[in-house]
Amino acid sequence: LDAPRLDVLVVEDDAADTRLIQTALRRHAEVGNVATRNLPGRALLELSAGRLQPGLVLLDIIMPRLNGFEFLEVMRRVPAMTAVPVVFLTTSAATRDIQRANDNAAFGYIVKPDSYEELEARIGAVIRQAVNGLNGR
């Protein structure tokens, strides 16, 4: 039996960060398709229409026009997205943002580390947690 693979949506407006996150995700066999969107509004339209059906969302907070908290609020109104785990992956280490993420039932909160190795390790931990949740462990 093959373990289920986790499709991941990355909503990130910074192209360099997006590339690093994609590279880190591809290092994990548990990850299936990786979709990236630099426009949160577009991602929400695709989620609402069912064109994107991720098992995990990695979400930046600080983005133009629609921040990560606003994105999450709208995403949770999409019936198929109410229980999809969301991990904030952001430069903000502000206590108020971490508290707000917890208040909004975020699956995780990762402050973007300085090193790629640390980013990969933190993403790996989140992937394992999400996959274990899928497998009922």
mmCIF file of C-alpha atoms in Angstrom:
data_model
loop_
_atom_site.group_PDB
_atom_site.id
_atom_site.type_symbol
_atom_site.label_atom_id
_atom_site.label_comp_id
_atom_site.label_asym_id
_atom_site.label_seq_id
_atom_site.Cartn_x
_atom_site.Cartn_y
_atom_site.Cartn_z
ATOM 1 C CA LEU A 1 0.000 0.000 0.000
ATOM 2 C CA ASP A 2 1.294 3.387 -0.983
ATOM 3 C CA ALA A 3 1.023 6.063 1.645
ATOM 4 C CA PRO A 4 -1.168 8.973 0.564
ATOM 5 C CA ARG A 5 0.751 11.862 -0.930
ATOM 6 C CA LEU A 6 0.012 15.350 0.220
ATOM 7 C CA ASP A 7 -0.782 17.991 -2.398
ATOM 8 C CA VAL A 8 0.442 21.374 -1.201
ATOM 9 C CA LEU A 9 -0.596 24.916 -2.108
ATOM 10 C CA VAL A 10 1.985 27.645 -1.466
ATOM 11 C CA VAL A 11 0.587 31.201 -1.349
ATOM 12 C CA GLU A 12 3.639 33.480 -1.330
ATOM 13 C CA ASP A 13 4.229 36.787 -3.122
ATOM 14 C CA ASP A 14 8.054 36.658 -3.047
ATOM 15 C CA ALA A 15 9.439 34.694 -6.031
ATOM 16 C CA ALA A 16 12.753 33.803 -4.346
ATOM 17 C CA ASP A 17 10.971 32.486 -1.240
ATOM 18 C CA THR A 18 8.582 30.531 -3.458
ATOM 19 C CA ARG A 19 11.496 28.786 -5.199
ATOM 20 C CA LEU A 20 13.133 27.879 -1.872
ATOM 21 C CA ILE A 21 9.854 26.526 -0.476
ATOM 22 C CA GLN A 22 9.219 24.482 -3.647
ATOM 23 C CA THR A 23 12.719 23.012 -3.465
ATOM 24 C CA ALA A 24 12.252 22.121 0.215
ATOM 25 C CA LEU A 25 8.871 20.502 -0.484
ATOM 26 C CA ARG A 26 10.228 18.399 -3.340
ATOM 27 C CA ARG A 27 12.795 16.861 -0.967
ATOM 28 C CA HIS A 28 9.977 15.031 0.828
ATOM 29 C CA ALA A 29 8.556 11.863 -0.750
ATOM 30 C CA GLU A 30 5.239 12.409 1.059
ATOM 31 C CA VAL A 31 4.564 15.511 -1.050
ATOM 32 C CA GLY A 32 2.531 15.088 -4.220
ATOM 33 C CA ASN A 33 1.724 18.077 -6.407
ATOM 34 C CA VAL A 34 2.946 21.524 -5.395
ATOM 35 C CA ALA A 35 0.908 24.473 -6.650
ATOM 36 C CA THR A 36 2.237 27.983 -6.100
ATOM 37 C CA ARG A 37 0.295 31.215 -6.336
ATOM 38 C CA ASN A 38 1.717 34.684 -5.851
ATOM 39 C CA LEU A 39 -1.730 36.297 -5.935
ATOM 40 C CA PRO A 40 -3.885 35.296 -2.957
ATOM 41 C CA GLY A 41 -7.088 36.431 -4.658
ATOM 42 C CA ARG A 42 -6.440 34.144 -7.613
ATOM 43 C CA ALA A 43 -5.729 31.230 -5.292
ATOM 44 C CA LEU A 44 -9.044 31.827 -3.493
ATOM 45 C CA LEU A 45 -10.939 31.839 -6.798
ATOM 46 C CA GLU A 46 -9.332 28.541 -7.780
ATOM 47 C CA LEU A 47 -10.074 27.006 -4.369
ATOM 48 C CA SER A 48 -13.693 28.154 -4.547
ATOM 49 C CA ALA A 49 -14.086 26.684 -8.030
ATOM 50 C CA GLY A 50 -12.513 23.375 -6.946
ATOM 51 C CA ARG A 51 -9.602 23.739 -9.382
ATOM 52 C CA LEU A 52 -7.174 23.557 -6.457
ATOM 53 C CA GLN A 53 -7.696 20.863 -3.821
ATOM 54 C CA PRO A 54 -4.642 20.900 -1.558
ATOM 55 C CA GLY A 55 -4.193 18.749 1.500
ATOM 56 C CA LEU A 56 -1.991 21.431 3.060
ATOM 57 C CA VAL A 57 -1.612 25.188 2.540
ATOM 58 C CA LEU A 58 1.617 27.085 3.260
ATOM 59 C CA LEU A 59 0.636 30.721 3.575
ATOM 60 C CA ASP A 60 2.587 33.949 3.885
ATOM 61 C CA ILE A 61 1.059 36.637 6.097
ATOM 62 C CA ILE A 62 2.574 39.791 4.664
ATOM 63 C CA MET A 63 1.241 40.159 1.111
ATOM 64 C CA PRO A 64 -0.187 43.109 -0.805
ATOM 65 C CA ARG A 65 -3.961 43.586 -1.119
ATOM 66 C CA LEU A 66 -4.937 40.458 0.833
ATOM 67 C CA ASN A 67 -2.875 39.349 3.835
ATOM 68 C CA GLY A 68 -2.612 35.765 5.043
ATOM 69 C CA PHE A 69 -5.194 36.177 7.811
ATOM 70 C CA GLU A 70 -7.738 37.615 5.378
ATOM 71 C CA PHE A 71 -6.946 34.784 2.951
ATOM 72 C CA LEU A 72 -7.524 32.174 5.657
ATOM 73 C CA GLU A 73 -10.817 33.747 6.699
ATOM 74 C CA VAL A 74 -12.177 33.575 3.134
ATOM 75 C CA MET A 75 -10.671 30.132 2.484
ATOM 76 C CA ARG A 76 -12.499 28.679 5.501
ATOM 77 C CA ARG A 77 -15.805 29.695 3.880
ATOM 78 C CA VAL A 78 -15.135 27.269 1.000
ATOM 79 C CA PRO A 79 -16.838 24.000 2.075
ATOM 80 C CA ALA A 80 -14.009 21.748 0.837
ATOM 81 C CA MET A 81 -11.409 23.905 2.634
ATOM 82 C CA THR A 82 -12.843 24.111 6.148
ATOM 83 C CA ALA A 83 -10.556 21.423 7.589
ATOM 84 C CA VAL A 84 -7.476 21.708 5.356
ATOM 85 C CA PRO A 85 -4.410 22.390 7.525
ATOM 86 C CA VAL A 86 -2.863 25.823 7.048
ATOM 87 C CA VAL A 87 0.680 26.663 8.092
ATOM 88 C CA PHE A 88 1.758 30.273 8.170
ATOM 89 C CA LEU A 89 5.260 30.605 6.708
ATOM 90 C CA THR A 90 6.272 34.203 7.228
ATOM 91 C CA THR A 91 8.977 36.668 8.209
ATOM 92 C CA SER A 92 6.794 37.966 11.047
ATOM 93 C CA ALA A 93 7.866 36.862 14.511
ATOM 94 C CA ALA A 94 5.409 39.316 16.085
ATOM 95 C CA THR A 95 3.616 37.894 19.110
ATOM 96 C CA ARG A 96 0.299 39.344 17.910
ATOM 97 C CA ASP A 97 0.610 37.498 14.580
ATOM 98 C CA ILE A 98 1.466 34.201 16.270
ATOM 99 C CA GLN A 99 -1.485 34.665 18.642
ATOM 100 C CA ARG A 100 -3.794 35.542 15.756
ATOM 101 C CA ALA A 101 -2.666 32.402 13.891
ATOM 102 C CA ASN A 102 -3.445 30.312 16.972
ATOM 103 C CA ASP A 103 -6.817 32.040 17.364
ATOM 104 C CA ASN A 104 -7.593 31.118 13.741
ATOM 105 C CA ALA A 105 -6.718 27.446 14.317
ATOM 106 C CA ALA A 106 -3.629 27.460 12.149
ATOM 107 C CA PHE A 107 -1.963 24.047 11.896
ATOM 108 C CA GLY A 108 1.436 25.663 12.361
ATOM 109 C CA TYR A 109 3.470 28.849 12.336
ATOM 110 C CA ILE A 110 6.970 28.973 10.905
ATOM 111 C CA VAL A 111 9.098 32.108 10.998
ATOM 112 C CA LYS A 112 11.173 31.970 7.818
ATOM 113 C CA PRO A 113 14.621 30.922 8.987
ATOM 114 C CA ASP A 114 17.910 32.353 7.735
ATOM 115 C CA SER A 115 19.171 29.034 6.364
ATOM 116 C CA TYR A 116 17.722 26.802 3.672
ATOM 117 C CA GLU A 117 18.557 23.713 5.769
ATOM 118 C CA GLU A 118 16.431 25.005 8.647
ATOM 119 C CA LEU A 119 13.586 25.841 6.247
ATOM 120 C CA GLU A 120 13.698 22.319 4.836
ATOM 121 C CA ALA A 121 13.732 20.778 8.329
ATOM 122 C CA ARG A 122 10.757 22.850 9.521
ATOM 123 C CA ILE A 123 8.753 22.130 6.374
ATOM 124 C CA GLY A 124 9.608 18.436 6.752
ATOM 125 C CA ALA A 125 8.258 18.404 10.308
ATOM 126 C CA VAL A 126 4.992 19.986 9.162
ATOM 127 C CA ILE A 127 4.676 17.546 6.250
ATOM 128 C CA ARG A 128 5.151 14.555 8.570
ATOM 129 C CA GLN A 129 2.570 15.945 10.997
ATOM 130 C CA ALA A 130 0.031 16.501 8.207
ATOM 131 C CA VAL A 131 0.629 13.068 6.666
ATOM 132 C CA ASN A 132 0.275 11.394 10.071
ATOM 133 C CA GLY A 133 -3.031 13.236 10.441
ATOM 134 C CA LEU A 134 -4.146 11.850 7.058
ATOM 135 C CA ASN A 135 -3.203 8.345 8.122
ATOM 136 C CA GLY A 136 -5.122 8.700 11.379
ATOM 137 C CA ARG A 137 -2.031 8.497 13.598
#
